[in-house]
N, CA, C and O atoms as a DFTB+ gen file, in Angstrom:
260 C
 N C O
     1  1       0.581      -1.171       0.063
     2  2       0.144      -0.307       0.041
     3  2       0.846       1.284      -0.156
     4  3       2.007       1.263       0.251
     5  1       0.501       2.412      -0.587
     6  2       1.290       3.562      -1.137
     7  2       0.936       4.762       0.391
     8  3      -0.127       5.254       0.768
     9  1       2.184       4.872       0.879
    10  2       1.753       5.959       1.717
    11  2       2.109       7.104       1.500
    12  3       3.130       7.118       0.813
    13  1       1.652       8.324       1.832
    14  2       2.171       9.999       1.341
    15  2       3.215       9.938       2.369
    16  3       3.169       9.415       3.482
    17  1       4.030      10.481       1.869
    18  2       5.356      11.173       2.979
    19  2       5.038      12.077       3.768
    20  3       4.686      13.119       3.215
    21  1       5.026      12.068       5.054
    22  2       4.627      13.465       5.880
    23  2       5.822      14.539       5.604
    24  3       5.623      15.709       5.935
    25  1       6.979      14.189       5.044
    26  2       7.558      15.197       4.764
    27  2       7.696      16.095       3.807
    28  3       7.822      17.314       3.919
    29  1       7.658      15.223       2.552
    30  2       7.755      16.155       1.269
    31  2       6.283      16.167       0.426
    32  3       5.937      16.932      -0.474
    33  1       5.554      15.056       1.034
    34  2       3.950      15.073       0.614
    35  2       3.993      14.075      -0.680
    36  3       2.974      13.767      -1.297
    37  1       5.254      13.626      -0.999
    38  2       5.420      12.453      -2.180
    39  2       4.108      11.398      -2.003
    40  3       3.757      11.034      -0.881
    41  1       3.443      10.960      -3.194
    42  2       2.684       9.653      -3.025
    43  2       3.563       8.268      -3.285
    44  3       3.005       7.195      -3.052
    45  1       4.871       8.280      -3.744
    46  2       5.669       7.218      -4.219
    47  2       6.114       6.422      -2.740
    48  3       7.334       6.582      -2.726
    49  1       5.831       5.828      -1.783
    50  2       6.753       5.042      -0.793
    51  2       6.478       3.474      -0.570
    52  3       5.463       2.971      -1.051
    53  1       7.345       2.754       0.124
    54  2       7.224       1.524       0.041
    55  2       7.349       0.979       1.348
    56  3       7.818       1.745       2.190
    57  1       7.033      -0.184       1.719
    58  2       7.251      -1.099       2.839
    59  2       8.491      -1.047       3.258
    60  3       9.331      -1.164       2.365
    61  1       8.872      -0.911       4.314
    62  2      10.565      -0.608       4.732
    63  2      10.812      -1.726       5.563
    64  3      11.775      -2.433       5.263
    65  1      10.043      -2.059       6.668
    66  2       9.807      -2.671       7.398
    67  2       9.065      -3.132       8.564
    68  3       9.026      -2.055       9.160
    69  1       8.473      -3.911       9.293
    70  2       7.463      -4.482       9.948
    71  2       8.154      -4.882      10.782
    72  3       9.219      -5.461      10.567
    73  1       7.470      -4.548      12.356
    74  2       7.669      -5.433      13.190
    75  2       6.465      -5.841      14.237
    76  3       5.450      -5.911      13.545
    77  1       6.154      -6.128      15.546
    78  2       4.878      -6.958      15.780
    79  2       3.895      -5.567      16.283
    80  3       2.686      -5.782      16.376
    81  1       4.342      -4.340      16.563
    82  2       3.678      -3.186      16.625
    83  2       3.301      -2.300      15.474
    84  3       2.195      -1.764      15.544
    85  1       4.071      -2.057      14.397
    86  2       4.075      -1.001      13.601
    87  2       4.615      -1.430      12.168
    88  3       5.160      -2.523      12.012
    89  1       4.461      -0.622      11.241
    90  2       5.170      -0.685       9.766
    91  2       5.695       0.417       9.442
    92  3       5.141       1.491       9.677
    93  1       6.726       0.319       8.912
    94  2       7.443       1.009       8.817
    95  2       7.524       1.720       7.083
    96  3       7.628       0.875       6.194
    97  1       7.492       2.710       6.792
    98  2       7.404       2.797       4.600
    99  2       9.025       4.037       4.680
   100  3       9.510       4.676       5.614
   101  1       9.411       3.894       3.215
   102  2      10.261       4.721       3.175
   103  2       9.715       5.706       1.887
   104  3       8.917       5.268       1.058
   105  1      10.145       6.811       1.848
   106  2       9.638       7.629       0.585
   107  2      10.865       7.580      -0.275
   108  3      12.049       7.681       0.049
   109  1      10.186       7.362      -1.701
   110  2      11.129       6.988      -3.104
   111  2      11.519       8.236      -3.099
   112  3      12.744       8.282      -3.209
   113  1      10.878       9.604      -2.996
   114  2      11.680      10.858      -3.163
   115  2      12.712      11.524      -2.245
   116  3      13.722      12.120      -2.616
   117  1      12.276      11.317      -0.929
   118  2      13.190      12.005       0.045
   119  2      13.719      10.851       1.178
   120  3      14.226      11.197       2.245
   121  1      13.557       9.656       0.852
   122  2      14.097       8.610       1.841
   123  2      13.786       8.767       3.148
   124  3      14.591       8.187       3.877
   125  1      12.763       9.437       3.819
   126  2      12.128       9.454       5.047
   127  2      11.350       8.328       5.350
   128  3      10.230       8.001       4.958
   129  1      12.481       7.564       6.446
   130  2      11.155       6.383       7.111
   131  2      10.262       6.696       7.910
   132  3      10.768       7.172       8.927
   133  1       8.923       6.653       7.958
   134  2       8.114       6.887       8.896
   135  2       7.096       5.785       9.145
   136  3       7.062       4.739       8.497
   137  1       6.393       6.057       9.989
   138  2       5.567       5.322      10.713
   139  2       4.157       5.869      10.289
   140  3       3.884       7.046      10.525
   141  1       3.011       4.816       9.498
   142  2       1.871       5.645       9.302
   143  2       0.970       6.614      10.289
   144  3       1.273       6.123      11.377
   145  1       0.047       7.690      10.586
   146  2      -0.253       8.220      11.358
   147  2      -1.311       7.403      12.145
   148  3      -1.487       7.707      13.325
   149  1      -1.963       6.487      11.649
   150  2      -2.947       5.896      12.205
   151  2      -2.287       4.708      13.079
   152  3      -2.943       3.953      13.796
   153  1      -0.838       4.658      12.902
   154  2      -0.096       3.485      14.022
   155  2       0.512       4.571      15.178
   156  3       1.280       4.058      15.993
   157  1       0.296       5.736      15.297
   158  2       0.971       6.233      16.127
   159  2       0.253       6.127      17.512
   160  3      -0.885       5.683      17.663
   161  1       1.257       6.699      18.730
   162  2       0.218       6.306      20.124
   163  2      -0.366       7.277      20.085
   164  3       0.093       8.139      19.335
   165  1      -1.535       7.573      20.800
   166  2      -2.168       8.394      21.289
   167  2      -1.906       9.048      22.288
   168  3      -1.492       8.423      23.265
   169  1      -2.080      10.712      22.390
   170  2      -1.328      11.244      23.244
   171  2      -1.555      10.929      24.619
   172  3      -0.716      11.374      25.402
   173  1      -2.545      10.229      25.112
   174  2      -2.641       9.523      26.615
   175  2      -1.651       8.436      26.736
   176  3      -0.989       8.221      27.752
   177  1      -1.564       7.487      25.187
   178  2      -0.699       6.247      25.619
   179  2       0.938       6.935      25.666
   180  3       1.839       6.333      26.250
   181  1       1.130       8.038      25.091
   182  2       2.361       8.624      24.910
   183  2       2.701       8.858      26.260
   184  3       3.609       8.292      26.868
   185  1       1.995       9.645      26.666
   186  2       2.650      10.224      28.375
   187  2       2.316       9.149      29.114
   188  3       3.007       9.118      30.132
   189  1       1.387       8.057      29.026
   190  2       1.643       7.057      29.912
   191  2       2.936       6.394      29.803
   192  3       3.392       5.848      30.808
   193  1       3.615       6.374      28.646
   194  2       4.815       5.498      28.255
   195  2       6.103       6.379      28.660
   196  3       7.098       5.861      29.167
   197  1       5.983       7.924      28.360
   198  2       6.872       8.939      29.149
   199  2       6.872       8.626      30.705
   200  3       8.012       8.551      31.163
   201  1       5.943       8.444      31.535
   202  2       5.727       8.584      32.441
   203  2       6.489       7.455      33.295
   204  3       6.738       7.695      34.476
   205  1       6.857       6.255      32.734
   206  2       7.307       5.310      33.329
   207  2       8.693       5.537      33.491
   208  3       9.182       4.941      34.451
   209  1       9.440       6.214      32.839
   210  2      10.898       6.598      33.064
   211  2      11.373       7.911      33.865
   212  3      10.769       8.983      33.819
   213  1      12.412       7.698      34.522
   214  2      13.005       8.861      35.196
   215  2      14.373       8.979      34.839
   216  3      15.263       8.160      35.063
   217  1      14.493      10.506      34.033
   218  2      15.845      10.777      33.703
   219  2      16.528      11.539      34.771
   220  3      16.476      12.752      34.975
   221  1      17.268      10.502      35.508
   222  2      18.182      11.270      36.682
   223  2      19.592      10.762      36.278
   224  3      19.890      10.076      35.301
   225  1      20.292      11.197      37.137
   226  2      21.932      11.071      36.922
   227  2      22.471      10.086      37.577
   228  3      23.598       9.627      37.395
   229  1      21.564       9.692      38.462
   230  2      21.997       8.334      39.000
   231  2      21.631       7.053      38.135
   232  3      22.048       5.943      38.466
   233  1      20.820       7.252      36.993
   234  2      20.346       6.012      35.601
   235  2      21.906       5.926      34.610
   236  3      22.245       6.765      33.775
   237  1      22.361       5.190      34.836
   238  2      23.244       5.310      33.650
   239  2      23.044       5.029      32.319
   240  3      23.959       5.236      31.521
   241  1      21.684       4.464      31.858
   242  2      21.180       4.688      31.032
   243  2      20.991       6.393      30.419
   244  3      21.027       6.780      29.251
   245  1      20.828       7.014      31.412
   246  2      20.108       8.430      31.148
   247  2      21.702       9.030      30.948
   248  3      21.980       9.835      30.060
   249  1      22.338       8.688      31.574
   250  2      23.840       9.517      31.780
   251  2      24.363       9.375      30.178
   252  3      24.799      10.300      29.493
   253  1      24.179       7.777      29.714
   254  2      25.033       7.612      28.521
   255  2      24.324       8.249      27.234
   256  3      24.834       8.490      26.140
   257  1      23.339       8.405      27.557
   258  2      21.942       9.192      26.614
   259  2      22.730      10.505      26.271
   260  3      22.191      11.395      25.614
């Protein structure tokens, strides 16, 4: 299925990768890899995911980032 690129709005894109949660498409014009908007998290789900982590100097993963 062709998807419109959210960056350059070209019509030509191809399936780039699939995992258990979402599909990734690549634009044939600008090469952007994107997830279709209908597979984006809702604002509430995004906030719930965000609230699960702590940006703490004691967290080695956070410090490496």
